[in-house]
Short mmCIF file of N, CA, C and O in Angstrom, two decimals:
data_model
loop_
_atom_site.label_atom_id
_atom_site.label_comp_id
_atom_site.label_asym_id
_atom_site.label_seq_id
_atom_site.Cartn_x
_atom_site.Cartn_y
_atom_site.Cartn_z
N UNK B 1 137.97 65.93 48.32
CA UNK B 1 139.40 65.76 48.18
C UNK B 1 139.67 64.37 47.61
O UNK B 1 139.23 63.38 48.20
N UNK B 2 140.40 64.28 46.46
CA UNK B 2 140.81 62.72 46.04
C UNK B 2 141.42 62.26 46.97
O UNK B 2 141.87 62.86 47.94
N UNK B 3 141.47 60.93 46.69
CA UNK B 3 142.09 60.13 47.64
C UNK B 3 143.43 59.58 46.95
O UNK B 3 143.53 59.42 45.73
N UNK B 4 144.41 59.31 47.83
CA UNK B 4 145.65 59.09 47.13
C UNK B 4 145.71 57.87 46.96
O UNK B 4 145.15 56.87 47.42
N UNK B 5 147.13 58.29 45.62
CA UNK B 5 147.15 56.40 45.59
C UNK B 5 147.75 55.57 46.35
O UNK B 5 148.66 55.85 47.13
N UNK B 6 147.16 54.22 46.13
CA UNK B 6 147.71 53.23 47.11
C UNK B 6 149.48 53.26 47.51
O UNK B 6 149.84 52.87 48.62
N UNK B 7 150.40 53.74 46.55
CA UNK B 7 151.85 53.42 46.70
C UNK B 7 152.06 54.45 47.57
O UNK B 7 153.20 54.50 48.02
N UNK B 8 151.05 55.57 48.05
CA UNK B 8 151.74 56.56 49.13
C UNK B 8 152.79 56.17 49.89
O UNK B 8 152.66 55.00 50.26
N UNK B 9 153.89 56.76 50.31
CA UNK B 9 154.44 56.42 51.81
C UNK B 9 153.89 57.11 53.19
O UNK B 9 153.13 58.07 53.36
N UNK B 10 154.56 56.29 54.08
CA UNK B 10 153.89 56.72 55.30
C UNK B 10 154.38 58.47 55.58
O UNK B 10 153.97 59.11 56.55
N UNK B 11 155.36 59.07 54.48
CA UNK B 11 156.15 60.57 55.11
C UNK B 11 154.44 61.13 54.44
O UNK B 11 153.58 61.67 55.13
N UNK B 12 154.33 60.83 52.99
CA UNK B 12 153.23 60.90 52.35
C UNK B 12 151.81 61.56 52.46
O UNK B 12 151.12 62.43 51.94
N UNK B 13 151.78 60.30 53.76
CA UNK B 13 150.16 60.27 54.23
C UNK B 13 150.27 61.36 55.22
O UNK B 13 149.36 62.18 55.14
N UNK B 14 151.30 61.59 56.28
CA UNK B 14 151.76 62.73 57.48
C UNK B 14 151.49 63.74 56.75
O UNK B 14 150.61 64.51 57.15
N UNK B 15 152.28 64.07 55.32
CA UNK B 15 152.39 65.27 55.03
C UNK B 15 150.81 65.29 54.41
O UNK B 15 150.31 66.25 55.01
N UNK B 16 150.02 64.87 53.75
CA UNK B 16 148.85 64.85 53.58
C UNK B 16 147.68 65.88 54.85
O UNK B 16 147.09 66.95 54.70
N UNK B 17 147.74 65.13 55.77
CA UNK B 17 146.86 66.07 56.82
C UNK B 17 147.61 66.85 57.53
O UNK B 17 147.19 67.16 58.64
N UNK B 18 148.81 67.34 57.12
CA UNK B 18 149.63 68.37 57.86
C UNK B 18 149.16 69.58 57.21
O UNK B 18 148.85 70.61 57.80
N UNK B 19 149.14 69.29 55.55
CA UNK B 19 148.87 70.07 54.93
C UNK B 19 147.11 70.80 55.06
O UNK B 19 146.75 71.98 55.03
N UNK B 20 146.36 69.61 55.20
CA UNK B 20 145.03 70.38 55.79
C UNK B 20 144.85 71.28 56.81
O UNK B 20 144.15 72.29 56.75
N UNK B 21 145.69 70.79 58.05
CA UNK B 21 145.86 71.50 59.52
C UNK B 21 146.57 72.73 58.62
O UNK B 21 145.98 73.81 58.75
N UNK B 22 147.65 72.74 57.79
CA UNK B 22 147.94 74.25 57.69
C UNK B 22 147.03 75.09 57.08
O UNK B 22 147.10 76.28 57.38
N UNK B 23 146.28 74.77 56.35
CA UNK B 23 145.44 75.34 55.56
C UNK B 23 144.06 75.86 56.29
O UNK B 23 143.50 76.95 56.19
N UNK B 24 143.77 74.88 56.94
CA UNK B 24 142.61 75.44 58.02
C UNK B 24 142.87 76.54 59.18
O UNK B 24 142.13 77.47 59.48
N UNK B 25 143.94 76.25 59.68
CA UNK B 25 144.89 77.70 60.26
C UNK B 25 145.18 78.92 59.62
O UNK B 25 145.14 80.03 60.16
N UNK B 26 145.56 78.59 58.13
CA UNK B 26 145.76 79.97 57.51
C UNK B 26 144.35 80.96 57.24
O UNK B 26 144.20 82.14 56.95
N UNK B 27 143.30 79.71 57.53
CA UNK B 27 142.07 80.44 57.41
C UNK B 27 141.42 80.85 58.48
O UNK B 27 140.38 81.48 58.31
N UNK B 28 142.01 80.55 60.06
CA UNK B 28 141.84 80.79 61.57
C UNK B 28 142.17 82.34 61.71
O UNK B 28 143.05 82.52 60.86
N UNK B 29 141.95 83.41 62.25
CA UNK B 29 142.45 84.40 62.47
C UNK B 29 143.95 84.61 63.39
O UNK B 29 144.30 84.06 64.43
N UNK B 30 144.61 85.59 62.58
CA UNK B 30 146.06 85.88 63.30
C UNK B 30 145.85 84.92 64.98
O UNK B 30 144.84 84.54 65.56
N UNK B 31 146.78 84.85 65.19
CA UNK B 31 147.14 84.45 66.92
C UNK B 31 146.93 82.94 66.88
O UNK B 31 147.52 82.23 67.69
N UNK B 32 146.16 82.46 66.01
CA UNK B 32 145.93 80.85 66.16
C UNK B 32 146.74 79.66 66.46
O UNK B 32 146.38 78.62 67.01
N UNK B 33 148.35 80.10 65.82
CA UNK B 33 148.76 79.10 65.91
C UNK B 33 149.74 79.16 67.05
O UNK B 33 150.33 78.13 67.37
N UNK B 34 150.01 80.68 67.91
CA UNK B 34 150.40 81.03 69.29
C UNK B 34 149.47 80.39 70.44
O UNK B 34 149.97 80.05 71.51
N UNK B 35 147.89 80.22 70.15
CA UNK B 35 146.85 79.89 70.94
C UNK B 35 147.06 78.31 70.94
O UNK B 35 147.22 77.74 72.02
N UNK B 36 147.07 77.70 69.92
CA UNK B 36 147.35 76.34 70.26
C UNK B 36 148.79 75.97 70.49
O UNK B 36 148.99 74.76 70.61
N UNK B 37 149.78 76.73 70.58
CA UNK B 37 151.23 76.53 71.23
C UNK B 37 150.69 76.36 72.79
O UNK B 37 151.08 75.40 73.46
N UNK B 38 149.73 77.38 73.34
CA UNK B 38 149.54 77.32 74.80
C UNK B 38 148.70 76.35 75.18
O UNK B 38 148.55 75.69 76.21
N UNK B 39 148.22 76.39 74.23
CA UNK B 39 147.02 74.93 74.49
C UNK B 39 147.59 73.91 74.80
O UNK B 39 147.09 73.30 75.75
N UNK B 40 149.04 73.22 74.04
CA UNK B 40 149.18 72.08 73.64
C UNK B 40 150.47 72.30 74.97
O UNK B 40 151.09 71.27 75.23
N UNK B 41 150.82 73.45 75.69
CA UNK B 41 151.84 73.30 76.77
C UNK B 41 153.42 73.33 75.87
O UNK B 41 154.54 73.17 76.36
N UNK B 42 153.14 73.53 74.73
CA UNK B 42 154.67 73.54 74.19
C UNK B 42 154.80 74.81 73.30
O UNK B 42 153.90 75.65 73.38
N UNK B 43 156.13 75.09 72.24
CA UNK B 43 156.11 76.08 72.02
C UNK B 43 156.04 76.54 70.49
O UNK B 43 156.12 75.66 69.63
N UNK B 44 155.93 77.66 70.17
CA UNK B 44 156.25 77.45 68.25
C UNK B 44 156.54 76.64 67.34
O UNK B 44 155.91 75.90 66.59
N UNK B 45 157.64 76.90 67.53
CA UNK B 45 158.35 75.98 66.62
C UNK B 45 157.59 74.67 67.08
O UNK B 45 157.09 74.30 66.02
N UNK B 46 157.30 73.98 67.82
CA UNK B 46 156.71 72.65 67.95
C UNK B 46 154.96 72.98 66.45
O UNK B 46 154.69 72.49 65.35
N UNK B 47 154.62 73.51 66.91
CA UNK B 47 153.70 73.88 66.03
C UNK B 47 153.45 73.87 64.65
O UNK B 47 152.56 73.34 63.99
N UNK B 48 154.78 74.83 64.25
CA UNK B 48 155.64 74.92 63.12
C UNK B 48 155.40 73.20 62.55
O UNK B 48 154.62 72.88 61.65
N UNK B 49 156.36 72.18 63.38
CA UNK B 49 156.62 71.40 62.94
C UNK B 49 155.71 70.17 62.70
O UNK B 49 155.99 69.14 62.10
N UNK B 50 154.20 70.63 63.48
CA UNK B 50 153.34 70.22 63.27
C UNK B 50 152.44 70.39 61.99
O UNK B 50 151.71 69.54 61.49
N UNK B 51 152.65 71.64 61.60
CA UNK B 51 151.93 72.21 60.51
C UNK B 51 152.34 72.04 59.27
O UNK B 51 151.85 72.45 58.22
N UNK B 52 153.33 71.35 59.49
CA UNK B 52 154.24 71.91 58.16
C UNK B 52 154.60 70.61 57.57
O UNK B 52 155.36 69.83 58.14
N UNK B 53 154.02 70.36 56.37
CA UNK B 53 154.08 68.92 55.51
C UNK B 53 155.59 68.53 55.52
O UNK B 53 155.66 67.34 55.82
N UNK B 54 156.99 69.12 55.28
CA UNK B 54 158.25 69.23 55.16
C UNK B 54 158.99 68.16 56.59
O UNK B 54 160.13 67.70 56.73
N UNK B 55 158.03 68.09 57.27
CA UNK B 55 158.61 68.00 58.80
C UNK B 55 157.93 66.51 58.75
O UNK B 55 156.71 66.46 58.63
N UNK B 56 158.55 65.51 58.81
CA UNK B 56 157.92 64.35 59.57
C UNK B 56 157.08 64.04 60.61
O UNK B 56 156.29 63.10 60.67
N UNK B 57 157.37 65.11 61.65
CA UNK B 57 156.93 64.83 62.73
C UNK B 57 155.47 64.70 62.84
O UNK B 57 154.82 65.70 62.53
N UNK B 58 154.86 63.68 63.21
CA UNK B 58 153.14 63.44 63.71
C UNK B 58 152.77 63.96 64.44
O UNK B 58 153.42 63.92 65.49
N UNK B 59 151.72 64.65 64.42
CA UNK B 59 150.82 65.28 65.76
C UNK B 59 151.09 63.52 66.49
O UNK B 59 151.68 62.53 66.07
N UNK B 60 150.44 63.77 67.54
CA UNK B 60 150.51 63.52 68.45
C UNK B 60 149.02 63.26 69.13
O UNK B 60 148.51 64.19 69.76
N UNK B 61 148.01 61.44 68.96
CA UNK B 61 146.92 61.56 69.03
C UNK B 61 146.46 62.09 70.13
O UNK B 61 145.33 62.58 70.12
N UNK B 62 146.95 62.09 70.88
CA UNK B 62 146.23 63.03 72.58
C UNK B 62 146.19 64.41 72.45
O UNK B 62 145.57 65.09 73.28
N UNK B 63 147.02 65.13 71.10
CA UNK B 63 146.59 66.42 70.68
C UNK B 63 145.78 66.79 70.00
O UNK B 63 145.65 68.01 69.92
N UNK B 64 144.96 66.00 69.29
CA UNK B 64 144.03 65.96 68.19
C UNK B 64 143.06 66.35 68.79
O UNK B 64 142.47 67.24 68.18
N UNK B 65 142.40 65.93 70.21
CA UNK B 65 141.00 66.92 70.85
C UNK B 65 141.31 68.69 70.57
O UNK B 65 140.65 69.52 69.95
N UNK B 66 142.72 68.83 71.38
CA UNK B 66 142.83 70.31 71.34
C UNK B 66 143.19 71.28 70.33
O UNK B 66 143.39 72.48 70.51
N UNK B 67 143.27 70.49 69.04
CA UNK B 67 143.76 70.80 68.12
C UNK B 67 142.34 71.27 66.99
O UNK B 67 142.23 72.23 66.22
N UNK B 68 141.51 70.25 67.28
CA UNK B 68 140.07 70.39 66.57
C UNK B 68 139.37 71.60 67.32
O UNK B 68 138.56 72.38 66.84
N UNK B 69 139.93 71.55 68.74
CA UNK B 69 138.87 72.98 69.57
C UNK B 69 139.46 74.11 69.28
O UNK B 69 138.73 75.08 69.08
N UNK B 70 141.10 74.29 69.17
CA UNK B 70 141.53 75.48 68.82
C UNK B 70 141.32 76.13 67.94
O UNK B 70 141.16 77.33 67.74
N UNK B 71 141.30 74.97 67.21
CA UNK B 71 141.62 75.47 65.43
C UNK B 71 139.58 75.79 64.86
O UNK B 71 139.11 76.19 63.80
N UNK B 72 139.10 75.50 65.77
CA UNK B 72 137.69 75.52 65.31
C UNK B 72 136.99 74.33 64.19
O UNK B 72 135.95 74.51 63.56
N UNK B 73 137.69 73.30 64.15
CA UNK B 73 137.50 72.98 62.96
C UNK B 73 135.84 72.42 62.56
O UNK B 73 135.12 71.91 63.43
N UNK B 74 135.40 72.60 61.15
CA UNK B 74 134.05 72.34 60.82
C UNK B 74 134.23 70.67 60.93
O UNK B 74 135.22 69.96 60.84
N UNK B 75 132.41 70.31 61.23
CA UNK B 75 132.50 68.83 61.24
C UNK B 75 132.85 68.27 60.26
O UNK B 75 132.89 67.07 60.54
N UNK B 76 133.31 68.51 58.62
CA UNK B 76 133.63 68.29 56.97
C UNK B 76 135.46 68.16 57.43
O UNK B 76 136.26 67.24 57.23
N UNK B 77 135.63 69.49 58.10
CA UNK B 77 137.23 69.56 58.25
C UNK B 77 137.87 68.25 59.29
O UNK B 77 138.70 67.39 59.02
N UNK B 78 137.20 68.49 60.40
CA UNK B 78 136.94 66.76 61.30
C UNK B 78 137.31 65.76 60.29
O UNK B 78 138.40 65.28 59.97
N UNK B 79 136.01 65.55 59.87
CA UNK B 79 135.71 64.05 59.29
C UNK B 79 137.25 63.45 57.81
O UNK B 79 137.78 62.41 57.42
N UNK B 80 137.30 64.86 57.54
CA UNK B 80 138.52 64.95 56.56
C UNK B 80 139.85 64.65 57.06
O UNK B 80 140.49 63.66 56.71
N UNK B 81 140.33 65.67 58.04
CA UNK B 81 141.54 65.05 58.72
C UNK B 81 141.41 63.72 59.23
O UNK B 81 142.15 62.87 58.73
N UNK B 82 140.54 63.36 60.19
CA UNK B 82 140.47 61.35 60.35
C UNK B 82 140.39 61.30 59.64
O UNK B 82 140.42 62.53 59.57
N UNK B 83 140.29 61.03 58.70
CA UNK B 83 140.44 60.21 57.59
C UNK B 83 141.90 60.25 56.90
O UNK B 83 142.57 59.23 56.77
N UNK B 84 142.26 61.35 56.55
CA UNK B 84 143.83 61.30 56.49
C UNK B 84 144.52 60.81 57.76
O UNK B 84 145.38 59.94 57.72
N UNK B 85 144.19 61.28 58.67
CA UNK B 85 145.43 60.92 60.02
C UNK B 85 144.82 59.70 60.36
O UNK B 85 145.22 59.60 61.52
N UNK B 86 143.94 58.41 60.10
CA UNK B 86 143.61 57.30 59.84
C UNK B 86 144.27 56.51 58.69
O UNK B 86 144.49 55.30 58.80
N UNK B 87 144.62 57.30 57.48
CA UNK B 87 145.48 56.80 56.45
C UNK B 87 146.80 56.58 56.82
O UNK B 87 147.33 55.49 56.63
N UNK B 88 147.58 57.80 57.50
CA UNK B 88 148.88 57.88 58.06
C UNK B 88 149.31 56.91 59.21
O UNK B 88 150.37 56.31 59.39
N UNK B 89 148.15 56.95 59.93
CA UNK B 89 148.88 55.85 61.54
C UNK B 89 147.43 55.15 61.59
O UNK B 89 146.52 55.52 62.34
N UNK B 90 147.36 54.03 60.62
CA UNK B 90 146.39 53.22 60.72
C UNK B 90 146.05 52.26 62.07
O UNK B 90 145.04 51.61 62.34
N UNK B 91 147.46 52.46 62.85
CA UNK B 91 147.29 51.51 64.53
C UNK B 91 146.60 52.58 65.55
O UNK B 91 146.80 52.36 66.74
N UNK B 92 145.81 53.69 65.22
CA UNK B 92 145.75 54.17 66.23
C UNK B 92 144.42 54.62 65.92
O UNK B 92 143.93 54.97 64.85
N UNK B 93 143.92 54.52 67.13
CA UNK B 93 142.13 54.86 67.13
C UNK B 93 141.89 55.85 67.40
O UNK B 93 142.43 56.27 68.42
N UNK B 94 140.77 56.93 66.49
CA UNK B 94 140.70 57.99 67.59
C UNK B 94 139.20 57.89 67.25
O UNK B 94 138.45 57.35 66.44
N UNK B 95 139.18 58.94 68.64
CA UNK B 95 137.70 58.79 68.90
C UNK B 95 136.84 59.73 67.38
O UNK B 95 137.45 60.49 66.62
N UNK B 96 134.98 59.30 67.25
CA UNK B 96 134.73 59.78 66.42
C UNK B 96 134.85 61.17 66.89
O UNK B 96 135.46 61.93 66.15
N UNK B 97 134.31 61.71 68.13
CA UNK B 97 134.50 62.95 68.85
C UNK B 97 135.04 62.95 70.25
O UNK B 97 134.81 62.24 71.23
N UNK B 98 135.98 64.19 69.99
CA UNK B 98 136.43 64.22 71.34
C UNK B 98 135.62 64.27 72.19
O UNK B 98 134.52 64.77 71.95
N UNK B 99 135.92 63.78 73.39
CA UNK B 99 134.86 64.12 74.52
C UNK B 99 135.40 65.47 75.08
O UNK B 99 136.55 65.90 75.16
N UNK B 100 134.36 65.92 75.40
CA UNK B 100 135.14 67.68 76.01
C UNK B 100 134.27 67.74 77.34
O UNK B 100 133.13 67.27 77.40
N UNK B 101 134.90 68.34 78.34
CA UNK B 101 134.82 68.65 79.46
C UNK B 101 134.01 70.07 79.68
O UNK B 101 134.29 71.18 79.22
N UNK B 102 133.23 69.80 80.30
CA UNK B 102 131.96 70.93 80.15
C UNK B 102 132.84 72.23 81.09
O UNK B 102 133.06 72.03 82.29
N UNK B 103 133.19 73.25 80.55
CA UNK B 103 134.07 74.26 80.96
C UNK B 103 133.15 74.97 82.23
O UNK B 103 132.00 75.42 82.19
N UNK B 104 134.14 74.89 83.37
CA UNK B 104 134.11 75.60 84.43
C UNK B 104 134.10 76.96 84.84
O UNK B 104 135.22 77.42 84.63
N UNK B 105 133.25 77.89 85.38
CA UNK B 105 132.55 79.04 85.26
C UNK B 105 132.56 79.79 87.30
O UNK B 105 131.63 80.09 88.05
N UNK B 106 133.76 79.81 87.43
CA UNK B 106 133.97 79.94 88.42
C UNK B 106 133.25 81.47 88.89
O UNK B 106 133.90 82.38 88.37
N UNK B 107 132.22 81.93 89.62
CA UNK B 107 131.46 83.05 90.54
C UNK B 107 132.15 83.47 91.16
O UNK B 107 133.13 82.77 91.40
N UNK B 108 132.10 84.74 91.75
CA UNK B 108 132.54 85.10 92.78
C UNK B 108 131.25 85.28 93.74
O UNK B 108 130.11 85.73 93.55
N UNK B 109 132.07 84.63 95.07
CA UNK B 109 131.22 84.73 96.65
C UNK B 109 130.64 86.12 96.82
O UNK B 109 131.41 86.99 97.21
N UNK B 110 129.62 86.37 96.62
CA UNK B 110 128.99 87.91 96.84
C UNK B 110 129.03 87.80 98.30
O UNK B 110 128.32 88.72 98.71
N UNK B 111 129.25 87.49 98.76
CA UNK B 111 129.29 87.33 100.66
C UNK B 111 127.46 87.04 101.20
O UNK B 111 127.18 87.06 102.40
N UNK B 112 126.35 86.78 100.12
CA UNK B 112 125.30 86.42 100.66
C UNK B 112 124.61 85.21 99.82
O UNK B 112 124.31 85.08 98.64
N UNK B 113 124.52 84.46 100.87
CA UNK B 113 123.69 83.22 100.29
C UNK B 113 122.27 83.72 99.05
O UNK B 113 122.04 83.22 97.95
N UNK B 114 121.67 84.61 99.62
CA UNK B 114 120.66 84.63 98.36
C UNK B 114 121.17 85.25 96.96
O UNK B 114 120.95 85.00 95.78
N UNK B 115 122.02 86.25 97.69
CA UNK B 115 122.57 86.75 96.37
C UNK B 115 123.41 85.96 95.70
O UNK B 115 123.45 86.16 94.48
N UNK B 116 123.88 85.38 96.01
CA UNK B 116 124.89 83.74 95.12
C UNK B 116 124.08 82.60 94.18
O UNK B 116 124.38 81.93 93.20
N UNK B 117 122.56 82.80 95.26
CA UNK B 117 121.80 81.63 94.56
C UNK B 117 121.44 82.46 93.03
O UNK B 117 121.28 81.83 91.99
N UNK B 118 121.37 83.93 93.10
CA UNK B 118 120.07 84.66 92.09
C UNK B 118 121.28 84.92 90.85
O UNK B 118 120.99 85.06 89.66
N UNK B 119 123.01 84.96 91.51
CA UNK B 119 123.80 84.94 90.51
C UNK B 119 123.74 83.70 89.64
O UNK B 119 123.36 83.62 88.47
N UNK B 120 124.24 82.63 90.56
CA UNK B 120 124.16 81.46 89.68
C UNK B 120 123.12 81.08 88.57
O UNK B 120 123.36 80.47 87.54
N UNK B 121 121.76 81.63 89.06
CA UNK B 121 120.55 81.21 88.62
C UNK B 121 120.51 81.61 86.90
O UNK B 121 120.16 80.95 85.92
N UNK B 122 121.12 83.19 87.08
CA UNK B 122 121.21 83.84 86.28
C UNK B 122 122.18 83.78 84.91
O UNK B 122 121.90 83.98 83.73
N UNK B 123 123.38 83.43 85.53
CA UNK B 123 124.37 82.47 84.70
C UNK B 123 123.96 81.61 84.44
O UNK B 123 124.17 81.61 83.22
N UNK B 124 123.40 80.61 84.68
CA UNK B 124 122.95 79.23 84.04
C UNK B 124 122.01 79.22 83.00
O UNK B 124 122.00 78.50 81.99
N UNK B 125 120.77 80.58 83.54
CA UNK B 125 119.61 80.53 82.03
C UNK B 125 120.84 81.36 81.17
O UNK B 125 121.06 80.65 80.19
N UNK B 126 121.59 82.36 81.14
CA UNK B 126 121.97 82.79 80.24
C UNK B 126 122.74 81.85 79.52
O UNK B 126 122.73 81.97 78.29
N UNK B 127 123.64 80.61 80.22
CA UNK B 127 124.17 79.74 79.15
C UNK B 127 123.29 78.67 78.81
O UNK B 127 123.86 77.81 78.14
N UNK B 128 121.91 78.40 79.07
CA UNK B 128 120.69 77.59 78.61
C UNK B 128 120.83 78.44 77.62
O UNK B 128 121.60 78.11 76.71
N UNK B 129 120.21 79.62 77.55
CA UNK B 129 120.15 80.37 76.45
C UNK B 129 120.77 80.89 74.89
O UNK B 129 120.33 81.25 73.80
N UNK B 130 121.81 80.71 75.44
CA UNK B 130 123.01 80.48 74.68
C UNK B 130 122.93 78.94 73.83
O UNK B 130 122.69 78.94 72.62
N UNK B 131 123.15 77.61 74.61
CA UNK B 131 122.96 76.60 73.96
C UNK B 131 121.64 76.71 73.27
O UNK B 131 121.76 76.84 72.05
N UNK B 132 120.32 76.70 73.77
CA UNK B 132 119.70 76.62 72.72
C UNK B 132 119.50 77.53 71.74
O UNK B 132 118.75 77.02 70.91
N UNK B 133 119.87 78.90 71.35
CA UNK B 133 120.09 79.69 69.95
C UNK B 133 121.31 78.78 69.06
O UNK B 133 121.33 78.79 67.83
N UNK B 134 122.27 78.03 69.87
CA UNK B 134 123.48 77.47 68.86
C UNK B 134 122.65 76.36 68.51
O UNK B 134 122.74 76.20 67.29
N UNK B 135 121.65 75.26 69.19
CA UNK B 135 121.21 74.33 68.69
C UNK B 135 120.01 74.69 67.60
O UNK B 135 119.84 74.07 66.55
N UNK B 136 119.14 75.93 68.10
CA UNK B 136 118.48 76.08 66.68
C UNK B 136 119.21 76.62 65.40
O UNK B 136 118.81 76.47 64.25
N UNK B 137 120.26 77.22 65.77
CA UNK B 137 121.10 77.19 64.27
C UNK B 137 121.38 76.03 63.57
O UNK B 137 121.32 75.86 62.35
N UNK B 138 121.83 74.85 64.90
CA UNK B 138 122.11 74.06 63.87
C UNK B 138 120.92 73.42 62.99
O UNK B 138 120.89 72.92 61.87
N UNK B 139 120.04 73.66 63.93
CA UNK B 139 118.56 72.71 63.50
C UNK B 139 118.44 73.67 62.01
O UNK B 139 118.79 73.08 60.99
N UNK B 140 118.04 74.86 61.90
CA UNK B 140 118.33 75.85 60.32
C UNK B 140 119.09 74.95 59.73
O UNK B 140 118.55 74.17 58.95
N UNK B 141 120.32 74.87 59.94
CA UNK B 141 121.32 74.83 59.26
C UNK B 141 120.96 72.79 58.30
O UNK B 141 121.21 72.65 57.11
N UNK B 142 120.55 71.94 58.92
CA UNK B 142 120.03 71.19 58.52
C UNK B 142 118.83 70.74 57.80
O UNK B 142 118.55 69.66 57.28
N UNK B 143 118.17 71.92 57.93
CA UNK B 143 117.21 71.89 57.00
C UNK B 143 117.29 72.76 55.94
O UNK B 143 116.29 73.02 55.28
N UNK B 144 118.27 73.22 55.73
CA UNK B 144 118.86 74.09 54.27
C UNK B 144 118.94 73.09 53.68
O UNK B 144 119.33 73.10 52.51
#
């Protein structure tokens, strides 16, 4: 993506990565931008006005974690928006990656201690399992 010229204004630079966020959404499947309305605790139209180059309004940096998880975005699409939303509100830091909170996997009490241990046991290799098929993809995917 070129980079703009220096005389941008600041509506400019907003509408710049508003326009990426819409574009990476239009390429998210239907429901996406209802899913991050619930995500973000607010409603449509807030969304709307997020997405939409026309609208001044700035995301909002404490939305930018949930916004990269909803929206799925690739590490290219990442590194692209900071960099625009770094052009736009140059006072504000964001992290290189969000930190994310290792999601909670609540069991149900089978009413017996062994049988709780052989559930858990079982859930845990299956999400070992899980992480490492996504990490040898990525490992493929880097040596392409």
């Amino acid at each position: 993506m070129a980079h703009p010229a220096p005389s941008q204004t600041p509506q400019d630079a907003v509408a710049a990565y508003k326009r990426l966020l819409a574009a990476i959404i239009d390429r998210r499947p239907s429901g996406t931008r209802q899913r991050l309305a619930t995500a973000l605790a607010k409603n449509r139209s807030f969304v709307s006005q997020i997405t939409n180059p026309a609208y001044p309004t700035p995301i909002p940096t404490s939305h930018l974690a949930q916004v990269f998880e909803v929206c799925h975005f690739s590490a290219a699409e990442r590194q692209e928006f900071t960099r625009l939303y770094a052009r736009a509100h140059p006072k504000k830091m964001l992290a290189e990656k969000p930190s994310r909170a290792a999601p909670a996997v609540e069991l149900p009490d089978l009413g017996d201690e062994t049988k709780n241990k052989k559930l858990h046991g079982l859930v845990s290799a299956f999400v070992r399992d899980i992480a490492r098929l996504i990490e040898d993809e990525r490992e493929k995917g880097k040596r392409r």
